[in-house]
mmCIF file of C-alpha atoms and ligand atoms in Angstrom:
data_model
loop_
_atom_site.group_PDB
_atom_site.id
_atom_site.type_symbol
_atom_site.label_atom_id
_atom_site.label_comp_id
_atom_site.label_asym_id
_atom_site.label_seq_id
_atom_site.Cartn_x
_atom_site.Cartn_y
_atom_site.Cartn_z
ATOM 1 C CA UNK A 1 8.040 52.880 31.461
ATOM 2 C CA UNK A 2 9.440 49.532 33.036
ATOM 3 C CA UNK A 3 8.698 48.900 36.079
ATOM 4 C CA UNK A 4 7.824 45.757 37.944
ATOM 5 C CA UNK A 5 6.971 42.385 36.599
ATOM 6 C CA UNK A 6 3.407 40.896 36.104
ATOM 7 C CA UNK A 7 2.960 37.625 38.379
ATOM 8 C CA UNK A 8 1.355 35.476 36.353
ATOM 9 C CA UNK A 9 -0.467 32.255 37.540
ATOM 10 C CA UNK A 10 -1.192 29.484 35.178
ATOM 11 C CA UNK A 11 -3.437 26.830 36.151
ATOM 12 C CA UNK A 12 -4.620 24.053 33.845
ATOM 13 C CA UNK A 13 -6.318 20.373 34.397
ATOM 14 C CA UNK A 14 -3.467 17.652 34.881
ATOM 15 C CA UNK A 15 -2.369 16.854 31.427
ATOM 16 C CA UNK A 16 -3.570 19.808 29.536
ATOM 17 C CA UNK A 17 0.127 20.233 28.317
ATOM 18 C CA UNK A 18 1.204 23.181 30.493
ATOM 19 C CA UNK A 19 4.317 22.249 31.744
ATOM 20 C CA UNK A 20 5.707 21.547 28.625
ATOM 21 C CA UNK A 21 4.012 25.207 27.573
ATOM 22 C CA UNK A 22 5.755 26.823 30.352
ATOM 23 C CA UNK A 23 8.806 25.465 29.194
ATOM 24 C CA UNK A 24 8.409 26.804 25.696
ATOM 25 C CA UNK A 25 7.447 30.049 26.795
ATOM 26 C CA UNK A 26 10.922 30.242 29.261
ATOM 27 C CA UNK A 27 12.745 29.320 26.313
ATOM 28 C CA UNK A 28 11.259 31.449 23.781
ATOM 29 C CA UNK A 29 11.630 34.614 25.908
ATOM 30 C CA UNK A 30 13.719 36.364 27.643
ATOM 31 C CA UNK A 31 11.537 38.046 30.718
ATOM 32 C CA UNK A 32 9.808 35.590 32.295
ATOM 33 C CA UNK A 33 10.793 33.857 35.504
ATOM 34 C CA UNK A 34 9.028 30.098 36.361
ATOM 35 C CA UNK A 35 8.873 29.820 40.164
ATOM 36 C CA UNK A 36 9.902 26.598 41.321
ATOM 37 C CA UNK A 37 7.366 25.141 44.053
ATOM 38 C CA UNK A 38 8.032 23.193 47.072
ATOM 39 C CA UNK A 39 6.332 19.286 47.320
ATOM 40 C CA UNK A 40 5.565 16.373 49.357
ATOM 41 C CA UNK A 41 5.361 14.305 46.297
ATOM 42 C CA UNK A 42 8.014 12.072 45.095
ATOM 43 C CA UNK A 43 9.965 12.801 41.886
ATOM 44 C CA UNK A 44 8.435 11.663 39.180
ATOM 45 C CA UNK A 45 10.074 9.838 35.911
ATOM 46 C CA UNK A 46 13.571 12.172 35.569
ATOM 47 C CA UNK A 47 12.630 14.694 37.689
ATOM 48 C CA UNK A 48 15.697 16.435 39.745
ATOM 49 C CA UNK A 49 15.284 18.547 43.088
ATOM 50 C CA UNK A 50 15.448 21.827 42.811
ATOM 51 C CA UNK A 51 14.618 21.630 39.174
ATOM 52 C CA UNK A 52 11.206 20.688 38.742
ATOM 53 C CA UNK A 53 10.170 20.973 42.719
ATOM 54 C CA UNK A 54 12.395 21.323 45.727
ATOM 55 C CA UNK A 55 11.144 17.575 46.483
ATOM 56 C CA UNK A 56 10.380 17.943 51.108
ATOM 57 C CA UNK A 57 9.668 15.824 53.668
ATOM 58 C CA UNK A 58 6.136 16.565 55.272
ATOM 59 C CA UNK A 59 7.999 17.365 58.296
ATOM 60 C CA UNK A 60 10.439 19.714 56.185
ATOM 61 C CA UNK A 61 7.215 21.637 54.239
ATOM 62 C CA UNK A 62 5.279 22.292 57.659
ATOM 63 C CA UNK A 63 8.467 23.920 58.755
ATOM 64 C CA UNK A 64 8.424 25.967 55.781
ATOM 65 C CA UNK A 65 4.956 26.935 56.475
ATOM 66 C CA UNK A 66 5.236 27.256 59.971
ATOM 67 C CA UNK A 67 7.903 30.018 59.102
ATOM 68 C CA UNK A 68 6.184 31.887 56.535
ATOM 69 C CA UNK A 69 8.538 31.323 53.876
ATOM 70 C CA UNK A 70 5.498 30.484 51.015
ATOM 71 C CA UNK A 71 3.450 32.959 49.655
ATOM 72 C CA UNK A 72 0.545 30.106 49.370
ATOM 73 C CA UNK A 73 0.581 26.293 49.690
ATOM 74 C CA UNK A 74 -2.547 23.536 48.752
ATOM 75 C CA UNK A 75 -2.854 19.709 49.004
ATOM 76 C CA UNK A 76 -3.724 18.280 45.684
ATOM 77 C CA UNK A 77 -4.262 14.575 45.770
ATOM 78 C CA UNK A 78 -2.891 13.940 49.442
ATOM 79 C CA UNK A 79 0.545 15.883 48.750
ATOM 80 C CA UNK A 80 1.303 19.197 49.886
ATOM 81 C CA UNK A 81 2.715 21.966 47.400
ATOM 82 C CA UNK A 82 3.987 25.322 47.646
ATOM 83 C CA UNK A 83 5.351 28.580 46.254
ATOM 84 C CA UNK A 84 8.550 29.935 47.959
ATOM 85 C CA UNK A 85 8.178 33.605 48.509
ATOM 86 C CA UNK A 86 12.155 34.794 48.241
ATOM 87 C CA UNK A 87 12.099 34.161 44.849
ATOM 88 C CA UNK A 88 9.127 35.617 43.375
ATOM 89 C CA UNK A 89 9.790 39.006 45.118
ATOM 90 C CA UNK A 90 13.302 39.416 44.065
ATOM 91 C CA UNK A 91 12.471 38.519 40.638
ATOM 92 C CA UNK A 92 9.027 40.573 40.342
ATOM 93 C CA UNK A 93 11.113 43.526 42.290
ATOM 94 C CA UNK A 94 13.741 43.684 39.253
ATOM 95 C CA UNK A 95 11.102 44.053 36.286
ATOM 96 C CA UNK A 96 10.540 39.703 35.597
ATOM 97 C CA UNK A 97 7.065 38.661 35.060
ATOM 98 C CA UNK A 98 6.931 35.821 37.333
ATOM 99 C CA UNK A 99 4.732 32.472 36.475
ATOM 100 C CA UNK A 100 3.224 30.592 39.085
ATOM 101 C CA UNK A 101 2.558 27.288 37.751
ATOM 102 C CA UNK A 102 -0.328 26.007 40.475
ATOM 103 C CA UNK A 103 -3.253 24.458 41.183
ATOM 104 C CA UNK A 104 -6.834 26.757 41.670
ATOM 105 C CA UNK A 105 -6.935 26.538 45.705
ATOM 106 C CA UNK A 106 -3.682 27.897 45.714
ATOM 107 C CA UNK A 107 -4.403 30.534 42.562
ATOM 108 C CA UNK A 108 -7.437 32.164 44.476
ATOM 109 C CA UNK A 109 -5.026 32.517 47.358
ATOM 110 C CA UNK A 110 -2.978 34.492 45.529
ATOM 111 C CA UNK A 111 -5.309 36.820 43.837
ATOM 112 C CA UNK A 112 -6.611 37.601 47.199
ATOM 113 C CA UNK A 113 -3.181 38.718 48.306
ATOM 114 C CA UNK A 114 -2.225 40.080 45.200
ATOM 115 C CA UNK A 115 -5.320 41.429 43.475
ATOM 116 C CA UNK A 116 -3.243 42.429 40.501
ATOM 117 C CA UNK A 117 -2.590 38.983 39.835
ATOM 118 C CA UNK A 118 -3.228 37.938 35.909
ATOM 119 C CA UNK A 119 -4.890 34.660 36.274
ATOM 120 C CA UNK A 120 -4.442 32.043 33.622
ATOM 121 C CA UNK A 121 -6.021 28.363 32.815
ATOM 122 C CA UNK A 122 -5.252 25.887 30.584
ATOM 123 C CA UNK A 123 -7.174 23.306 29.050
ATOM 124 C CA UNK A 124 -6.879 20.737 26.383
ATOM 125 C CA UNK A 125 -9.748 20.430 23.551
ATOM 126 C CA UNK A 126 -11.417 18.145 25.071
ATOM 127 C CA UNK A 127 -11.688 15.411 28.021
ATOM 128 C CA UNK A 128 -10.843 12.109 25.997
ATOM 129 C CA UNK A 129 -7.229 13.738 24.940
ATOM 130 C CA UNK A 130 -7.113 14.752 28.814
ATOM 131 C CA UNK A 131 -7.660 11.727 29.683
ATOM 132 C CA UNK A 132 -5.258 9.795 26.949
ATOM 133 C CA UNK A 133 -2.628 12.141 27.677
ATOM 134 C CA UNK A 134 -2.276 11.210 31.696
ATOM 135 C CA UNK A 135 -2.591 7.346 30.487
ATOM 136 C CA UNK A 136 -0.266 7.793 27.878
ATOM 137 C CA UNK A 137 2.606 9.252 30.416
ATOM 138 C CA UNK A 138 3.145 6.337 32.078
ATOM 139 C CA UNK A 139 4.270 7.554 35.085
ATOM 140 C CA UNK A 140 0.996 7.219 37.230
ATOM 141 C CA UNK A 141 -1.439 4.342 38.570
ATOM 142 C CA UNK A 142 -4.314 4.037 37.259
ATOM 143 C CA UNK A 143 -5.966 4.965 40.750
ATOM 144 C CA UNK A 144 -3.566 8.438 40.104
ATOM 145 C CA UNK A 145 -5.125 9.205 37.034
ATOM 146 C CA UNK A 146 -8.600 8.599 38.032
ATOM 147 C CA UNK A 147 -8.588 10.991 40.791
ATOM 148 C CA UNK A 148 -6.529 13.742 38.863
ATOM 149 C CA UNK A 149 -9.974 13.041 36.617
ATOM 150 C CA UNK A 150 -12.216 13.552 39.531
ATOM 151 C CA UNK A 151 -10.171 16.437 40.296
ATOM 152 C CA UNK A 152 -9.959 17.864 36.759
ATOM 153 C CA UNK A 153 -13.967 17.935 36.778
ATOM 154 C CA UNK A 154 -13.875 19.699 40.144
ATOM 155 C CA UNK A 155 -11.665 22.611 38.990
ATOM 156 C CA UNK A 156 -13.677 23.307 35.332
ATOM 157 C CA UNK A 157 -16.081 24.535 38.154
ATOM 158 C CA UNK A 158 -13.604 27.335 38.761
ATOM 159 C CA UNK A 159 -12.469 28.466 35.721
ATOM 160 C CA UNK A 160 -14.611 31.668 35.332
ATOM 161 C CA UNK A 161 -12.611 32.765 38.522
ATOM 162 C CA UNK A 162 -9.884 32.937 36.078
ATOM 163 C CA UNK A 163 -8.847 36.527 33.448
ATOM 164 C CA UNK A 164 -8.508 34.137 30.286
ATOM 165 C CA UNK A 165 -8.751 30.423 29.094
ATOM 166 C CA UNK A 166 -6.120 29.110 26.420
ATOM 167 C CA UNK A 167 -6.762 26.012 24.563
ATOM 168 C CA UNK A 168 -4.023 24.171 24.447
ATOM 169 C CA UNK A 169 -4.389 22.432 20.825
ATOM 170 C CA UNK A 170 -1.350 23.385 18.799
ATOM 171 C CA UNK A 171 1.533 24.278 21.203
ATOM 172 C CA UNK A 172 3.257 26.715 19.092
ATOM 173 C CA UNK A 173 0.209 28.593 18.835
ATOM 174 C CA UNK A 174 -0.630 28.372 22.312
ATOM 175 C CA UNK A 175 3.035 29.544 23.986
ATOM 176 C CA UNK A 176 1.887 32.625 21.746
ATOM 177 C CA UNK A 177 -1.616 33.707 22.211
ATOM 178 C CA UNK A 178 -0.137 33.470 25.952
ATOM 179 C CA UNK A 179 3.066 35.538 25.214
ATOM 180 C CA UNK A 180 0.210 38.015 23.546
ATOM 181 C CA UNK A 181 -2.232 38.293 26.594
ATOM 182 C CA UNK A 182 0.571 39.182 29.074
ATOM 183 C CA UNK A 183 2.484 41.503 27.174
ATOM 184 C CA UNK A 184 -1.129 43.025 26.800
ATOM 185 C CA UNK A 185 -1.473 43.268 30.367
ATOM 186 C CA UNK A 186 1.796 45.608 30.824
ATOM 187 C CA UNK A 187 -0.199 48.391 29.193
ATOM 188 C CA UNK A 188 -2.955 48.246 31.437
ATOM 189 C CA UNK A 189 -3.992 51.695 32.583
ATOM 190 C CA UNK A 190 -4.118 50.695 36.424
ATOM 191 C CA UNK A 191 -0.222 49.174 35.982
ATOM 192 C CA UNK A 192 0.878 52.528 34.761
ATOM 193 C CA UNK A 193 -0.310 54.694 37.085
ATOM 194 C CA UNK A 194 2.898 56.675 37.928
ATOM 195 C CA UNK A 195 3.123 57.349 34.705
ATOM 196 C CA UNK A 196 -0.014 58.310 33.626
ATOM 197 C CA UNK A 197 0.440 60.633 37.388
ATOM 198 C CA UNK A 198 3.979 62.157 35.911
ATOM 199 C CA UNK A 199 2.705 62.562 32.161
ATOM 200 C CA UNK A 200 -0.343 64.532 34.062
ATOM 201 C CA UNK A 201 1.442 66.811 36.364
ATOM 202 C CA UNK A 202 4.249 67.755 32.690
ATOM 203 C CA UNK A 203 1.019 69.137 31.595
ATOM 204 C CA UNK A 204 -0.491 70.973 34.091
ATOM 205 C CA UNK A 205 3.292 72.617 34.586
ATOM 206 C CA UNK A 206 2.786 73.503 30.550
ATOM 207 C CA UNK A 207 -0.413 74.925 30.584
ATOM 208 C CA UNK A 208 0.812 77.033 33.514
ATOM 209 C CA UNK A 209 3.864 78.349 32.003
ATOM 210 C CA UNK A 210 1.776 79.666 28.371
HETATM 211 P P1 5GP B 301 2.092 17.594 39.539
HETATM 212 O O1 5GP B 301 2.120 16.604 40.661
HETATM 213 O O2 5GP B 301 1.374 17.088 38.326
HETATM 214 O O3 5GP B 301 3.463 18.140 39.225
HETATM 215 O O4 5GP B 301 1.246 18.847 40.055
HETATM 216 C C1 5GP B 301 -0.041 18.655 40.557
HETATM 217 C C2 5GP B 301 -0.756 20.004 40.656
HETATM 218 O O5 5GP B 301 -0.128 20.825 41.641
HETATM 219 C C3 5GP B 301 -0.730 20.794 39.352
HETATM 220 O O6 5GP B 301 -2.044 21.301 39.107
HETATM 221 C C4 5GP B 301 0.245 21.907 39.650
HETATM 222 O O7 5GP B 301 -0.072 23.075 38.905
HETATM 223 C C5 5GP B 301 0.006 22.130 41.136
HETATM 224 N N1 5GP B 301 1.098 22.814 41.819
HETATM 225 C C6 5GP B 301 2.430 22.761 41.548
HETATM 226 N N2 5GP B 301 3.104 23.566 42.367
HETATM 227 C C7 5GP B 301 2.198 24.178 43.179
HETATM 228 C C8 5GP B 301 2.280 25.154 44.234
HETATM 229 O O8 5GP B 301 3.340 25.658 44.607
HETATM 230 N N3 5GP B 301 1.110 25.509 44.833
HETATM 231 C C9 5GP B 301 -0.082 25.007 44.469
HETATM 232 N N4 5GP B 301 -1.159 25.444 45.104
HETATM 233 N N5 5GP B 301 -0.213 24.086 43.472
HETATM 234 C C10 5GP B 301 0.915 23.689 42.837
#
């Protein structure tokens, strides 16, 4: 019964923990696939191209959207970001469930392309860890982390717009109850409608044939 992957999208406040999550979840299973998006912004702490982001120029990323290689792109905090198309449709095409790891502008342009879309957001317990975590990184100003906190309060506005919120307070148990929801998600009547369509017509043939 497998066909093609799930895309996924996983949004969460800056600092809620969920790129460390992703990475926990790629590690921990096998069938995932983590898109990697295009930026504007500068690598950050030991961040490599191509890794993390593919790290562009302005004038390289509105050539990439001027030739309709990303599925959706946002600014966020006066940088541009992206997700490159290629690579999700290969991937989705041979049976991966693919995680989009992006911001909510660009996760309600997805959905609207892709209604299917499973739409995820993460949050920490509460805004004082949120907070402490972006100080406690070190890599940001503290003009940075005040307006990722005026844009954190900004997208809790949108969460209902998302399937299901995780709480990110033990990791372990959080890479999990995410595993859990989108393995959930494959059994979905409306993802297995060919089969339910074959399964059908084998029984109509039967009750002919008595
Ligand atoms: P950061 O600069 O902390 O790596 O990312 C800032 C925000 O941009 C995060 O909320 C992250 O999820 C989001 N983001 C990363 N890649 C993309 C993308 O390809 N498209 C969109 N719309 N947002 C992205």
């Amino acid at each position: 019964m497998k066909t093609r992957g799930i895309l996924i999208v996983v949004s969460g406040f800056a600092g809620s923990g969920k790129g460390t999550l992703m990475k926990q979840l790629m590690e921990q299973y096998d069938n995932y696939a983590l898109s990697i998006s295009a930026t504007t912004r500068k690598p950050r702490g030991a961040e490599v191209d191509g890794k993390e982001y593919f790290f562009k120029t302005t004038e390289e990323f509105e050539k990439m959207i001027a030739q309709g290689e990303l599925i959706e792109y946002a600014n966020y905090v006066g940088n541009y970001y992206g997700t490159p198309k290629a690579y999700v449709e290969e991937q989705l095409a041979s049976g991966k469930d693919v995680v989009l790891e992006i911001e909510i502008q660009g996760a309600l342009k997805v959905k609207e392309q892709f209604p299917e879309t499973l739409l995820l957001f993460v949050t920490p317990p509460n805004a004082t860890i949120l907070k402490e975590r972006l100080v406690g990184r070190g890599t940001e100003t503290m003009e940075v982390v005040e307006m990722r906190m005026r844009r954190a309060a900004e997208e809790a506005e949108g969460i209902l717009s998302y399937d299901y919120i995780l709480v990110n307070d033990d990791l372990q148990e959080c890479v999990l109850q995410m595993h859990h929801i989108i393995q959930s998600e494959h059994y979905k009547t409306a993802r297995n409608a060919a089969f339910i369509q074959q399964i059908g017509k084998e029984l109509k043939g039967n009750v002919k044939g008595e």
